[in-house]
mmCIF file of C-alpha atoms and ligand atoms in Angstrom:
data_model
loop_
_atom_site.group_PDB
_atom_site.id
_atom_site.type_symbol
_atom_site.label_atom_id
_atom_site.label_comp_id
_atom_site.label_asym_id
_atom_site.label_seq_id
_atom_site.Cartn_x
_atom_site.Cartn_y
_atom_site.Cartn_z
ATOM 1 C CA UNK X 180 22.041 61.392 -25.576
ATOM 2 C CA UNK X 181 20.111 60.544 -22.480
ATOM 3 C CA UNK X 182 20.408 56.570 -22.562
ATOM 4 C CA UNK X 183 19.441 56.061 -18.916
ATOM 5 C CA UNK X 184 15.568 54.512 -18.096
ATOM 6 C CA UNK X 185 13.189 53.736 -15.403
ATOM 7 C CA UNK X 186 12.031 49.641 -14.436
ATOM 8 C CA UNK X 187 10.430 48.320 -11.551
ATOM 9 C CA UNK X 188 12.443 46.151 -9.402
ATOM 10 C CA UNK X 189 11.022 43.182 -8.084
ATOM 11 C CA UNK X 190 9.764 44.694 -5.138
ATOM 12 C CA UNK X 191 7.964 47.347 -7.207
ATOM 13 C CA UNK X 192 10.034 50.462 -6.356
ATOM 14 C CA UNK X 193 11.509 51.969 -9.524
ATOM 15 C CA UNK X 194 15.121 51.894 -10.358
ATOM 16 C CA UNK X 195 17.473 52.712 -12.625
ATOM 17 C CA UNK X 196 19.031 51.213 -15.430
ATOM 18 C CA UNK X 197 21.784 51.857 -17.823
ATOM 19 C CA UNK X 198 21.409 49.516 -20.994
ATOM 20 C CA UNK X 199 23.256 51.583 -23.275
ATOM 21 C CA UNK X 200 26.351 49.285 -23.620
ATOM 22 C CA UNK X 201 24.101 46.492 -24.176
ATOM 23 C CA UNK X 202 21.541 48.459 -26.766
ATOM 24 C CA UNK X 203 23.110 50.741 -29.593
ATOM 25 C CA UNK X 204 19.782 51.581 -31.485
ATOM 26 C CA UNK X 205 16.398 50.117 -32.202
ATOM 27 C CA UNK X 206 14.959 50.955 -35.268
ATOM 28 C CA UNK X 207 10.865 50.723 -35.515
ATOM 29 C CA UNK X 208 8.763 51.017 -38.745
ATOM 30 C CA UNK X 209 5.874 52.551 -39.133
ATOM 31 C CA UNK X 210 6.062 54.395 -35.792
ATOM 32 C CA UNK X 211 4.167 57.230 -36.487
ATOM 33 C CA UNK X 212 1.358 56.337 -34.658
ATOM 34 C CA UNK X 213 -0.315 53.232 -33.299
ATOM 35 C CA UNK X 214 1.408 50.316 -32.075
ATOM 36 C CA UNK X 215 4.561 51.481 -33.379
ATOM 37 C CA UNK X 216 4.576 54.900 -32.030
ATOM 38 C CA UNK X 217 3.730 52.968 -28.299
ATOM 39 C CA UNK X 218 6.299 50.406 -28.908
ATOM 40 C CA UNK X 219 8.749 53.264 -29.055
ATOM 41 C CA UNK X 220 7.516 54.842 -25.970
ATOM 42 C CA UNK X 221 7.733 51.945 -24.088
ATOM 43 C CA UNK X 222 11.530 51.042 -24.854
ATOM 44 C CA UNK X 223 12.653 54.635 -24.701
ATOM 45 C CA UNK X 224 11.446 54.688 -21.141
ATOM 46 C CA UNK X 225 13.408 52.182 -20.245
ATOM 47 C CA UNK X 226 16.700 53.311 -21.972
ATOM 48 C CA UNK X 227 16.529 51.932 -24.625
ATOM 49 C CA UNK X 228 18.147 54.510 -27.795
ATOM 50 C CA UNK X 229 15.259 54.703 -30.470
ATOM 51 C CA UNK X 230 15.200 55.209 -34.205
ATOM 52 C CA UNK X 231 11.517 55.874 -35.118
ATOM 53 C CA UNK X 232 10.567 55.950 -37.999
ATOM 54 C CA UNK X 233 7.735 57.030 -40.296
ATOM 55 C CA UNK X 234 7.113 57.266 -44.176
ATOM 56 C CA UNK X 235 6.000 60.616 -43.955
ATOM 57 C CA UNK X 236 8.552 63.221 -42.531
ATOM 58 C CA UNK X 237 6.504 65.697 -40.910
ATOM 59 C CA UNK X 238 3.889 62.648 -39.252
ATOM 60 C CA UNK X 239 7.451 61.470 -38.325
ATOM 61 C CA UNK X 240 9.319 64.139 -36.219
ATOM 62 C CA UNK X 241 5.953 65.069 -35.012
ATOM 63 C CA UNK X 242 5.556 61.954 -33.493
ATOM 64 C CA UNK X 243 9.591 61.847 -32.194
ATOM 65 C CA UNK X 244 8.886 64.904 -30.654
ATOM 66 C CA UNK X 245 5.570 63.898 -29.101
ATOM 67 C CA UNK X 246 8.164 61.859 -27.073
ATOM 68 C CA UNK X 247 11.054 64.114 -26.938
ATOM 69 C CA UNK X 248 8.754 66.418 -25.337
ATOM 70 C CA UNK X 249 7.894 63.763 -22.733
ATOM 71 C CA UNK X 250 11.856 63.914 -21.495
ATOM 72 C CA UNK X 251 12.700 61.119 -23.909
ATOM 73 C CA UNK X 252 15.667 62.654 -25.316
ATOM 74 C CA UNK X 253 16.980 59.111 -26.602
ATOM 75 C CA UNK X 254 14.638 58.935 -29.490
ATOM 76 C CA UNK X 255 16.095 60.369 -32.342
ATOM 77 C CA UNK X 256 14.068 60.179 -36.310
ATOM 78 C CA UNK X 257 14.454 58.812 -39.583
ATOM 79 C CA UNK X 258 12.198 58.848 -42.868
ATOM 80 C CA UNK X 259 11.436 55.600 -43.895
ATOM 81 C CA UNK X 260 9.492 53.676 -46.905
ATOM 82 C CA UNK X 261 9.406 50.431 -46.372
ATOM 83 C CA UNK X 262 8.595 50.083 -50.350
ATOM 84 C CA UNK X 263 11.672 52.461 -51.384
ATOM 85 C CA UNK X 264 14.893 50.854 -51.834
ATOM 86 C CA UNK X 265 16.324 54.283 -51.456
ATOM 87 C CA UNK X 266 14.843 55.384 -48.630
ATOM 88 C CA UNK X 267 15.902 52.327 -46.799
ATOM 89 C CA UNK X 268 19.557 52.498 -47.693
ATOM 90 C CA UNK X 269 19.385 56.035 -46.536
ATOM 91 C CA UNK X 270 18.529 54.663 -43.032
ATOM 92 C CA UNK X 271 21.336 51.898 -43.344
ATOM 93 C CA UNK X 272 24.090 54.643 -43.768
ATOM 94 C CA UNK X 273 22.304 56.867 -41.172
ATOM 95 C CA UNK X 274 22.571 53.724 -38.532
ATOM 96 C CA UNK X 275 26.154 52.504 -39.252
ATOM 97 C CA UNK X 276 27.530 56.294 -39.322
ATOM 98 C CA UNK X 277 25.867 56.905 -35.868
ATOM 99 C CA UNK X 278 25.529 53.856 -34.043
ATOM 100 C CA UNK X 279 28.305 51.367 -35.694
ATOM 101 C CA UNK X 280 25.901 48.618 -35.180
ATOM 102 C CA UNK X 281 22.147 47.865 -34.847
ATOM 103 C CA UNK X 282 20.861 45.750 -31.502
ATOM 104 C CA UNK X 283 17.019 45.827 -32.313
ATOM 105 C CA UNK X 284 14.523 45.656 -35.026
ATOM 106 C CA UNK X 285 11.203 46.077 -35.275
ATOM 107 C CA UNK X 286 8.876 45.659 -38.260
ATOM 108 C CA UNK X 287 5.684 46.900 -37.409
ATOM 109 C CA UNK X 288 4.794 49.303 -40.869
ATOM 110 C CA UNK X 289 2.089 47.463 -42.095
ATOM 111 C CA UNK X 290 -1.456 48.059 -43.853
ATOM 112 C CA UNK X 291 -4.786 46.531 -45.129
ATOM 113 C CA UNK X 292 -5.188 47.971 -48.276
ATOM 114 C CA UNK X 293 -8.846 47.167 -48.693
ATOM 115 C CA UNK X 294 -11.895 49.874 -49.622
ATOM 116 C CA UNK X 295 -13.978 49.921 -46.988
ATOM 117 C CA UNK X 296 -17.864 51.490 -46.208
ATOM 118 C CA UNK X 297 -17.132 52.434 -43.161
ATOM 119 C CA UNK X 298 -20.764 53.103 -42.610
ATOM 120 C CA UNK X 299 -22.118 50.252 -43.166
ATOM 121 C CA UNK X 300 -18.897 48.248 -41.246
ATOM 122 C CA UNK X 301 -20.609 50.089 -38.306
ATOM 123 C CA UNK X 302 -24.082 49.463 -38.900
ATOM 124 C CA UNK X 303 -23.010 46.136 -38.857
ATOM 125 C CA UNK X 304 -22.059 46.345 -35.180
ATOM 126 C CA UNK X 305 -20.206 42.922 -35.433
ATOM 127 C CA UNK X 306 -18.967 41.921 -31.825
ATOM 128 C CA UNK X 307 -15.472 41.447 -31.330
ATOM 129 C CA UNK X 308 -15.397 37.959 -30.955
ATOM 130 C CA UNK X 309 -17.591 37.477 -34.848
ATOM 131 C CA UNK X 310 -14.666 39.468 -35.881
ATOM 132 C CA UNK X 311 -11.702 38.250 -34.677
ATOM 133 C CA UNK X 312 -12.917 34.526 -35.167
ATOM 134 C CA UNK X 313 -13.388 35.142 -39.050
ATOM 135 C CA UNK X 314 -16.753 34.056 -39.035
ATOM 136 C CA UNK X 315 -17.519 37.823 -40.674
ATOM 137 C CA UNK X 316 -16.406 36.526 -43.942
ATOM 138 C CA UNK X 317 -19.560 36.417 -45.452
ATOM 139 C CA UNK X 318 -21.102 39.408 -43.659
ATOM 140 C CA UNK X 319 -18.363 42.152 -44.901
ATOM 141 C CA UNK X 320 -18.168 41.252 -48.199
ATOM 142 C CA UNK X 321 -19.853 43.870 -49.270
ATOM 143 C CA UNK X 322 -18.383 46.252 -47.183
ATOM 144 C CA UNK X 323 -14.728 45.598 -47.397
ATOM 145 C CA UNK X 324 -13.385 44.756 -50.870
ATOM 146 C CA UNK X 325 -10.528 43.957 -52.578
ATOM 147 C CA UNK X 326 -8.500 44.341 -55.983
ATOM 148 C CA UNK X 327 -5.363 42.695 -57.270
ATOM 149 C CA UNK X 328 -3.525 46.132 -56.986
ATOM 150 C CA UNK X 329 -4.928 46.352 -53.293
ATOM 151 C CA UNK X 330 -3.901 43.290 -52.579
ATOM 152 C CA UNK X 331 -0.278 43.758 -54.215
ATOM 153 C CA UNK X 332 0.629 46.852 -52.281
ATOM 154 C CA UNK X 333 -0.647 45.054 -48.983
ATOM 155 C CA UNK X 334 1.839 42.300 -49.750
ATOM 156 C CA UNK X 335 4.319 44.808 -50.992
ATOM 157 C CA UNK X 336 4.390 46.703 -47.543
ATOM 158 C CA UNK X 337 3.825 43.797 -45.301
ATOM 159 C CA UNK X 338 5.665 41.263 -46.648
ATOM 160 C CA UNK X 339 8.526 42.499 -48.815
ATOM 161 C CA UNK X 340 8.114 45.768 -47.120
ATOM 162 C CA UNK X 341 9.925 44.082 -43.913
ATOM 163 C CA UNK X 342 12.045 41.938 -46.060
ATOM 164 C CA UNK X 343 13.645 44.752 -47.642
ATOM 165 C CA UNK X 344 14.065 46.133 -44.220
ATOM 166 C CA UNK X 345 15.430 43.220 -42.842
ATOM 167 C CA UNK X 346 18.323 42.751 -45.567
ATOM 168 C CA UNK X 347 19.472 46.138 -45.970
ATOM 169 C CA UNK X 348 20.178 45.936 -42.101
ATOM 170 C CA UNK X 349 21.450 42.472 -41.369
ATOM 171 C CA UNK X 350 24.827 44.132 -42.360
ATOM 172 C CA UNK X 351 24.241 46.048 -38.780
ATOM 173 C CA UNK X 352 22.065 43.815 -36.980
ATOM 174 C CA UNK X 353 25.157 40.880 -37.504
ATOM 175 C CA UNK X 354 27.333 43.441 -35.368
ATOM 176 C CA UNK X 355 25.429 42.936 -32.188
ATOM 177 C CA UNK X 356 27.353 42.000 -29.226
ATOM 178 C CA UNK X 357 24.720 40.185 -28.046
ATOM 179 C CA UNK X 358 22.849 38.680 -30.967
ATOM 180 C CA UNK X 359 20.029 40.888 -32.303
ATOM 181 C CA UNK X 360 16.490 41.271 -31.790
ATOM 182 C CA UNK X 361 14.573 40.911 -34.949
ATOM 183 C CA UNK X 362 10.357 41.548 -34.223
ATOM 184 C CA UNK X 363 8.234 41.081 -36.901
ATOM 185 C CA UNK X 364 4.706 42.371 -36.376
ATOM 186 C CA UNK X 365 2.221 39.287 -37.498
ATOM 187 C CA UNK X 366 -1.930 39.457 -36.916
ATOM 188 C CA UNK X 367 -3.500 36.485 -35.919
ATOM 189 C CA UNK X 368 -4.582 36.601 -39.337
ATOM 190 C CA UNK X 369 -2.137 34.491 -40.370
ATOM 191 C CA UNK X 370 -2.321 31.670 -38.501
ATOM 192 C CA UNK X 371 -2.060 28.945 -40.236
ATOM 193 C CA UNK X 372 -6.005 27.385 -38.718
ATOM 194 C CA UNK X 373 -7.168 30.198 -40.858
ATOM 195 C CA UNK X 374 -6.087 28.863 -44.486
ATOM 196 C CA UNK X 375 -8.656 26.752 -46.192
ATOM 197 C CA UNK X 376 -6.313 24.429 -48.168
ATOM 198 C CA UNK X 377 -4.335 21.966 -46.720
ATOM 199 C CA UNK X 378 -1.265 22.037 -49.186
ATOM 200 C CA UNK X 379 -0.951 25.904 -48.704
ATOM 201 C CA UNK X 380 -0.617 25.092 -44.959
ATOM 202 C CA UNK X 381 1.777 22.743 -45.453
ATOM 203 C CA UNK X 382 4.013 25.072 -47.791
ATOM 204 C CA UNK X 383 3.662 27.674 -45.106
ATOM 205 C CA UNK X 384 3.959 25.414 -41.966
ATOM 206 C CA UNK X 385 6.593 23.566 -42.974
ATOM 207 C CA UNK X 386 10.020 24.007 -40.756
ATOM 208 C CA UNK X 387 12.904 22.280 -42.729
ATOM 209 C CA UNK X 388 11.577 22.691 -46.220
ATOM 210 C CA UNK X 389 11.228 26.011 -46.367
ATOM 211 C CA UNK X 390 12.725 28.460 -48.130
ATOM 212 C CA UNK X 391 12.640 31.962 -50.071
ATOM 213 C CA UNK X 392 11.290 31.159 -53.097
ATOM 214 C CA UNK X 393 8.785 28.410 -51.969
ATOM 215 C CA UNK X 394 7.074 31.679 -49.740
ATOM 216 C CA UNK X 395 7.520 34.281 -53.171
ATOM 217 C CA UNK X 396 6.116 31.338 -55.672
ATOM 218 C CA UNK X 397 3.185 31.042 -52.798
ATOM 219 C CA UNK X 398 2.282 34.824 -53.259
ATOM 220 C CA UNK X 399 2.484 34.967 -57.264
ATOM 221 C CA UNK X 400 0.156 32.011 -56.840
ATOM 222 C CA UNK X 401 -2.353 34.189 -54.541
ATOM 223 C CA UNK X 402 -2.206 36.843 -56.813
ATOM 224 C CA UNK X 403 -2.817 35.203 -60.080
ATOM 225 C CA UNK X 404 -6.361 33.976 -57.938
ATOM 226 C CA UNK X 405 -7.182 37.103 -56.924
ATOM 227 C CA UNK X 406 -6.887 38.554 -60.294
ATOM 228 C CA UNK X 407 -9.124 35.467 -61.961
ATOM 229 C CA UNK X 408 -11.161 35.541 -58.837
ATOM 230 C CA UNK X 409 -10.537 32.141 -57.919
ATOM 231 C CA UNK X 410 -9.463 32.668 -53.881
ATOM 232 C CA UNK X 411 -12.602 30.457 -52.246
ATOM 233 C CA UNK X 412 -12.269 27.666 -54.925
ATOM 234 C CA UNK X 413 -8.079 27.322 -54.403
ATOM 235 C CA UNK X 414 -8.878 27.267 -50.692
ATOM 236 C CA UNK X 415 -7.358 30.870 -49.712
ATOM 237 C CA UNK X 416 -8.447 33.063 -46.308
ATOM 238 C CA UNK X 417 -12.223 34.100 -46.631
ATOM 239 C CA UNK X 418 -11.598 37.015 -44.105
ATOM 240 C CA UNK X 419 -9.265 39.868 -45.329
ATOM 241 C CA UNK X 420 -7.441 36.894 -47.786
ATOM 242 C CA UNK X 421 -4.058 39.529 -48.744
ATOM 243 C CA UNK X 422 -3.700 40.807 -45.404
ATOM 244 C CA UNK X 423 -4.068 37.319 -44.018
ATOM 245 C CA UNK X 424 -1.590 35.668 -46.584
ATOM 246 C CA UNK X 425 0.792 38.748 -45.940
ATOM 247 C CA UNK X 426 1.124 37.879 -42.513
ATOM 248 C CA UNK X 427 1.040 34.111 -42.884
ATOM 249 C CA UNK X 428 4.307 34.878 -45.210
ATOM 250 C CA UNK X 429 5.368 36.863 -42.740
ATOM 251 C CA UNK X 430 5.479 34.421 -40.085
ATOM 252 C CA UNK X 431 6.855 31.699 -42.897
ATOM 253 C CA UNK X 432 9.722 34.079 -43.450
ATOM 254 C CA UNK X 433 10.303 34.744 -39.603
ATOM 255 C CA UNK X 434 11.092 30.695 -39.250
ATOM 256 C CA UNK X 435 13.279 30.944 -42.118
ATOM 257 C CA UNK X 436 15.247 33.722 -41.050
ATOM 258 C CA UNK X 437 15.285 32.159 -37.583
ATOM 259 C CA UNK X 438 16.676 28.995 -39.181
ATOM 260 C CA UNK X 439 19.518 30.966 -40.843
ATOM 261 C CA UNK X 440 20.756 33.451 -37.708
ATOM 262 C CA UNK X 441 20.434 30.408 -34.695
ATOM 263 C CA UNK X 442 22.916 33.919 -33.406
ATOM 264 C CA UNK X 443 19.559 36.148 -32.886
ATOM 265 C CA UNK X 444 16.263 35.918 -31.582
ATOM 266 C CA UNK X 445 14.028 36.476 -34.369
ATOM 267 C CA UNK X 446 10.289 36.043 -33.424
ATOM 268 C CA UNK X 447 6.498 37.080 -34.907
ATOM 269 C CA UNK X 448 3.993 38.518 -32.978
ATOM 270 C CA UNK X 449 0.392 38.689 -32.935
ATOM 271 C CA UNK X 450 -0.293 42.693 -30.336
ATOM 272 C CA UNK X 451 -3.993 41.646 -29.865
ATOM 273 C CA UNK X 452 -6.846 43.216 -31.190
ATOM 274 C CA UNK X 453 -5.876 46.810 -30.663
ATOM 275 C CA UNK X 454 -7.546 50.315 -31.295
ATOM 276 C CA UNK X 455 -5.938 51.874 -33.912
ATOM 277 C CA UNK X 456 -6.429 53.369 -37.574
ATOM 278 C CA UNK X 457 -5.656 49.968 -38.909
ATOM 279 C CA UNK X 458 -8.990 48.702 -38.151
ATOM 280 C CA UNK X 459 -11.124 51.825 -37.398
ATOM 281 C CA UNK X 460 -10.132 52.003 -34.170
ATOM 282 C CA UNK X 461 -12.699 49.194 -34.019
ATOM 283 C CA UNK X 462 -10.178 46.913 -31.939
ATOM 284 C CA UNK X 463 -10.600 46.275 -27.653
ATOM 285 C CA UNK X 464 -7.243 46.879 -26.265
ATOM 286 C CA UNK X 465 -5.090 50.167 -26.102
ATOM 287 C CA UNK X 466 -1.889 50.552 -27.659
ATOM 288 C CA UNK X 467 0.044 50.085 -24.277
ATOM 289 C CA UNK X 468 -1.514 46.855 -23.962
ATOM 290 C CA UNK X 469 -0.349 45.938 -27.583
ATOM 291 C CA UNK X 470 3.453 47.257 -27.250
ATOM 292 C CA UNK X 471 3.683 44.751 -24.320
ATOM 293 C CA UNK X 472 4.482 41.247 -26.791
ATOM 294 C CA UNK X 473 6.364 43.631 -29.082
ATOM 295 C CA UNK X 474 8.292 45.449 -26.382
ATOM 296 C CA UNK X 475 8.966 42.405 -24.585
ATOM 297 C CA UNK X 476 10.555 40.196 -27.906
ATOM 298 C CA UNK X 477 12.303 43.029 -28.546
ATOM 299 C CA UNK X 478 14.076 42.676 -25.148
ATOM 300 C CA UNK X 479 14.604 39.059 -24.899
ATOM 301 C CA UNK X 480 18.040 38.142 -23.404
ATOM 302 C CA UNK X 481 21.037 35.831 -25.116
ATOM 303 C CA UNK X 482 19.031 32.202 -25.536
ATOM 304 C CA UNK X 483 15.367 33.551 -25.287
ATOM 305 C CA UNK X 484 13.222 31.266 -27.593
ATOM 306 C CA UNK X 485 13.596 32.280 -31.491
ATOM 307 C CA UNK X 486 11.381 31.136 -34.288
ATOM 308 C CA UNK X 487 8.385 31.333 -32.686
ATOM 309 C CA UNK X 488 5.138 33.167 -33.009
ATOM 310 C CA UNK X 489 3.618 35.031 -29.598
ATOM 311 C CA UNK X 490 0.023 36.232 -29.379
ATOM 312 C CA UNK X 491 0.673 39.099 -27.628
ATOM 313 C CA UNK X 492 3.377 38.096 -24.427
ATOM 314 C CA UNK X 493 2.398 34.036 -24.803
ATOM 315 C CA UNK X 494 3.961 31.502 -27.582
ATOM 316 C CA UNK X 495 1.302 29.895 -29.912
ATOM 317 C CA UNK X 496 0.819 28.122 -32.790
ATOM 318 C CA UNK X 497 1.805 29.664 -35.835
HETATM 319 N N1 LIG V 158 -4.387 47.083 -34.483
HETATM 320 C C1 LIG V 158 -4.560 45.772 -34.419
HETATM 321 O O1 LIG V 158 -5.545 45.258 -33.855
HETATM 322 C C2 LIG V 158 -3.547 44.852 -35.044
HETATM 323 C C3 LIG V 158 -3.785 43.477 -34.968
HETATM 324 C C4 LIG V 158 -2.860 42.613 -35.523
HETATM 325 C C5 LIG V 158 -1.732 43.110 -36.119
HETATM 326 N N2 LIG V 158 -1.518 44.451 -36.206
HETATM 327 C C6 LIG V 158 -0.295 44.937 -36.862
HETATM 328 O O2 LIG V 158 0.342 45.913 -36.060
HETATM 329 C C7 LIG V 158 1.135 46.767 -36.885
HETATM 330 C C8 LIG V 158 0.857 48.213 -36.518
HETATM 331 O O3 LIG V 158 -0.466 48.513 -36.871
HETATM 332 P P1 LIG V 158 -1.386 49.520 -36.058
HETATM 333 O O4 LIG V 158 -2.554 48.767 -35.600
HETATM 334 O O5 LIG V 158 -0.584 50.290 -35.102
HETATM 335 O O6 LIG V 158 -1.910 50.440 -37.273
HETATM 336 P P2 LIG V 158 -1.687 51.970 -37.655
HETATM 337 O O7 LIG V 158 -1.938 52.842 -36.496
HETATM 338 O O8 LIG V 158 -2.486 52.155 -38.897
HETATM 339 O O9 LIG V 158 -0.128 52.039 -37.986
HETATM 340 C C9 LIG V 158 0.415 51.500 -39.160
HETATM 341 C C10 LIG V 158 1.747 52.187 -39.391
HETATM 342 O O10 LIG V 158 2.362 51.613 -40.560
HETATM 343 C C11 LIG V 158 2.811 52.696 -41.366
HETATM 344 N N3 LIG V 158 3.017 52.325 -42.768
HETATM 345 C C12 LIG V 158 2.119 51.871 -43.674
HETATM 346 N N4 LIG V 158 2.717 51.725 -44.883
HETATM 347 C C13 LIG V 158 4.021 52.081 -44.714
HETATM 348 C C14 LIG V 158 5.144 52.167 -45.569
HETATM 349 N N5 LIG V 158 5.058 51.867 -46.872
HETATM 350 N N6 LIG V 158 6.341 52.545 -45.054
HETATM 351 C C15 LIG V 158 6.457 52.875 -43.747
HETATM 352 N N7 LIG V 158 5.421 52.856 -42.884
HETATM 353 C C16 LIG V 158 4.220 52.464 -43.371
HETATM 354 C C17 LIG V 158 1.742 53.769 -41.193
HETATM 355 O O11 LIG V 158 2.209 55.027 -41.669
HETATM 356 P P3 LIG V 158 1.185 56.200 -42.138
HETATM 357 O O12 LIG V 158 0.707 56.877 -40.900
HETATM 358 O O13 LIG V 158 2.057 57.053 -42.992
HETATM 359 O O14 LIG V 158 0.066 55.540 -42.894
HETATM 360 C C18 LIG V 158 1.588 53.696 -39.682
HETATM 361 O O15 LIG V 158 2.625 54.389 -39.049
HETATM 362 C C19 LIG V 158 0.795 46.392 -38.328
HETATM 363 O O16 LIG V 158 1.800 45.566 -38.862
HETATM 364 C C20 LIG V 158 -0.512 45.632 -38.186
HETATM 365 O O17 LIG V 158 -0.702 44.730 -39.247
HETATM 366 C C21 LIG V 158 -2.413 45.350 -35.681
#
C-alpha cells in the first residue's frame, strides 16, 4: 500500500512525508460523497491510510475508486450502516484483521430527515445569513416538515448512529500508539445559543454532570414533544428542532467521551455552511473548504486540545 503523501514545508515547496508508523487506518462514515468523500481526499494525500466508507456498496467503491484513480492507492473500502449493528461489527473485524489497531475516526454519516418542497425552499431565495442565523424558522415551516419517525431516524443516524460507531471501535482506537483521533461531525445547529429552554441547556452544557443516560432521557423527552406537538411550548430548536437536538447530543456526548479517554483527542466540529446534498447544495463554501476543521482534528498531535467544539479550524462555544 502506497502510505507515502505530499505537505508543504514551511517555505512552501512540497515535501514528503512518511506517516505510516504513526497512522494505521482512518476510518470515515458516510464518505460517499460530500464532506466525507473530501475529508478522505484530503488525508489520503497526505499519507494518511483510509477506510472510506459508505452505506451503499456500489456509491462506496465508486467513490474509493474516484480516488484510487487519482494515484491514491492508500484508500482502501468498507460497507458501512451506521444504524446496523452488523454491518458495523463487520468493519470492526475488517480493521483489527488488517490494521491491528485504529489511529483515526471520523463520524461524518449524518442526515436531515425532513420532507422538503424544494420549490418553494427556492422561491424563497432566503440569503445565507437568514438561514444560517435561524431566523427562517417561521418562513420554512411550510416548506420543510417534520414527523416523529423523521425525526427518530435523524437521531438514530446522527446520534446513536456515531455512538454505535464509536463503541464497536474503541476496542481498536484504545490501541493507538499515540492516543486516537476521534472527529465527530457537529452543525452549528447545535449550539447550545440555539435551544430555547434554559434547563435543556443546562442538561446539555453541563461538563461534570453529564452522563449517558442524562443525553438518552433528553432525546425520549424530545420525542415524546414532537409526537404531541409540544416542541415551541417545552422550549425546543424552532429551526430544523431533530437535526439541531441530534447534533447538540452529539456535541454533549463528544465532552463525555472526552471526559472518559483524557488518552485521545476527541473533538466536534462545525465544516461551515457547505454545498452539498445535505442542504440542496444551497450552502456557500466547497467541500475542500469544509474538510479543512475535519482534516485538521483529525491530525492533531499528542496534547492537542480535546473536548472542544471547532467551527470549522477555530474553537467556539459549544
Ligand atoms: N453541508 C453543510 O453545510 C453541513 C453543515 C453542518 C454540518 N454538516 C454535517 O456534515 C456531515 C456530512 O454532510 P454533507 O454535507 O457532506 O452531506 P451529504 O453530502 O449528504 O453526505 C452525507 C453522507 O452521510 C451518509 N449517510 C447518511 N445516513 C447514513 C447511514 N445510515 N450510514 C452510513 N452513512 C450514512 C450519506 O450516504 P448516502 O449517500 O448513502 O445517503 C452521505 O454519504 C453531516 O454529519 C452533516 O450533518 C454539513
Amino acid at each position: 500500500m502506497e502510505i507515502n503523501g505530499n505537505k508543504k514545508s514551511e517555505s512552501g515547496e512540497n515535501e514528503l512525508i512518511d506517516i505510516h508508523h504513526v497512522v494505521a487506518a482512518d476510518v470515515i462514515t458516510g464518505a460517499n460523497k460530500g464532506i466525507g468523500l473530501e475529508t478522505a481526499r484530503q488525508l489520503a494525500m497526505i499519507g494518511v491510510t483510509v477506510v472510506l466508507t459508505a452505506r451503499d456498496e456500489k456509491r462506496g467503491v465508486e467513490a474509493a475508486a474516484s480516488l484510487q484513480e487519482m494515484g491514491l492507492c492508500n484508500v482502501v473500502f468498507h460497507q458501512l450502516d451506521v444504524l446496523d449493528p452488523h454491518s458495523i461489527a463487520s468493519l470492526a473485524k475488517f480493521i483489527e484483521g488488517h490494521f491491528g489497531r485504529l489511529d483515526i475516526l471520523i463520524n461524518n454519516a449524518g442526515t436531515l430527515e425532513v420532507r422538503v418542497d424544494e420549490d418553494a425552499l427556492r422561491d424563497l431565495k432566503m440569503d445565507p445569513a437568514t438561514w444560517l442565523s435561524g431566523k427562517a424558522a417561521n418562513l420554512v415551516k411550510g416548506v420543510i416538515r417534520t414527523t416523529k419517525e423523521k425525526a427518530k431516524e435523524c437521531l438514530n443516524t446522527n446520534y446513536h448512529g456515531c455512538k454505535r460507531v464509536t463503541e464497536a471501535l474503541l476496542p481498536l482506537l484504545k490501541l493507538s500508539t499515540s492516543g486516537a483521533n476521534i472527529v465527530n461531525i457537529s452543525s452549528l445547529r447545535g449550539e447550545l445559543r440555539h435551544i430555547p429552554s434554559e434547563q435543556i441547556r443546562k442538561v446539555l452544557g453541563g461538563i461534570d454532570t453529564l452522563d449517558e443516560e442524562k443525553i438518552d432521557g433528553m432525546l425520549e423527552r424530545f420525542l415524546k414533544d414532537v409526537e404531541q406537538g409540544a416542541l415551541e411550548a417545552n422550549g425546543w430548536p424552532n429551526m430544523l428542532p431533530a437535526y439541531s437536538i441530534s447534533k447538540a447530543t452529539l456535541n454533549a456526548y463528544t465532552r463525555f467521551l472526552a471526559n472518559k479517554y483524557p488518552n485521545m483527542r476527541i473533538n466536534c466540529v462545525h465544516p461551515g455552511y457547505v454545498r452539498t446534498d445535505l442542504n440542496w447544495n444551497t450552502g456557500t463554501m466547497t467541500v475542500e473548504e469544509g474538510a479543512k476543521g475535519p482534516v485538521m482534528l483529525a491530525l492533531l498531535p499528542e496534547g492537542g486540545p480535546t473536548g472542544c467544539y471547532f467551527d470549522q479550524i477555530e474553537k467556539a462555544e459549544f
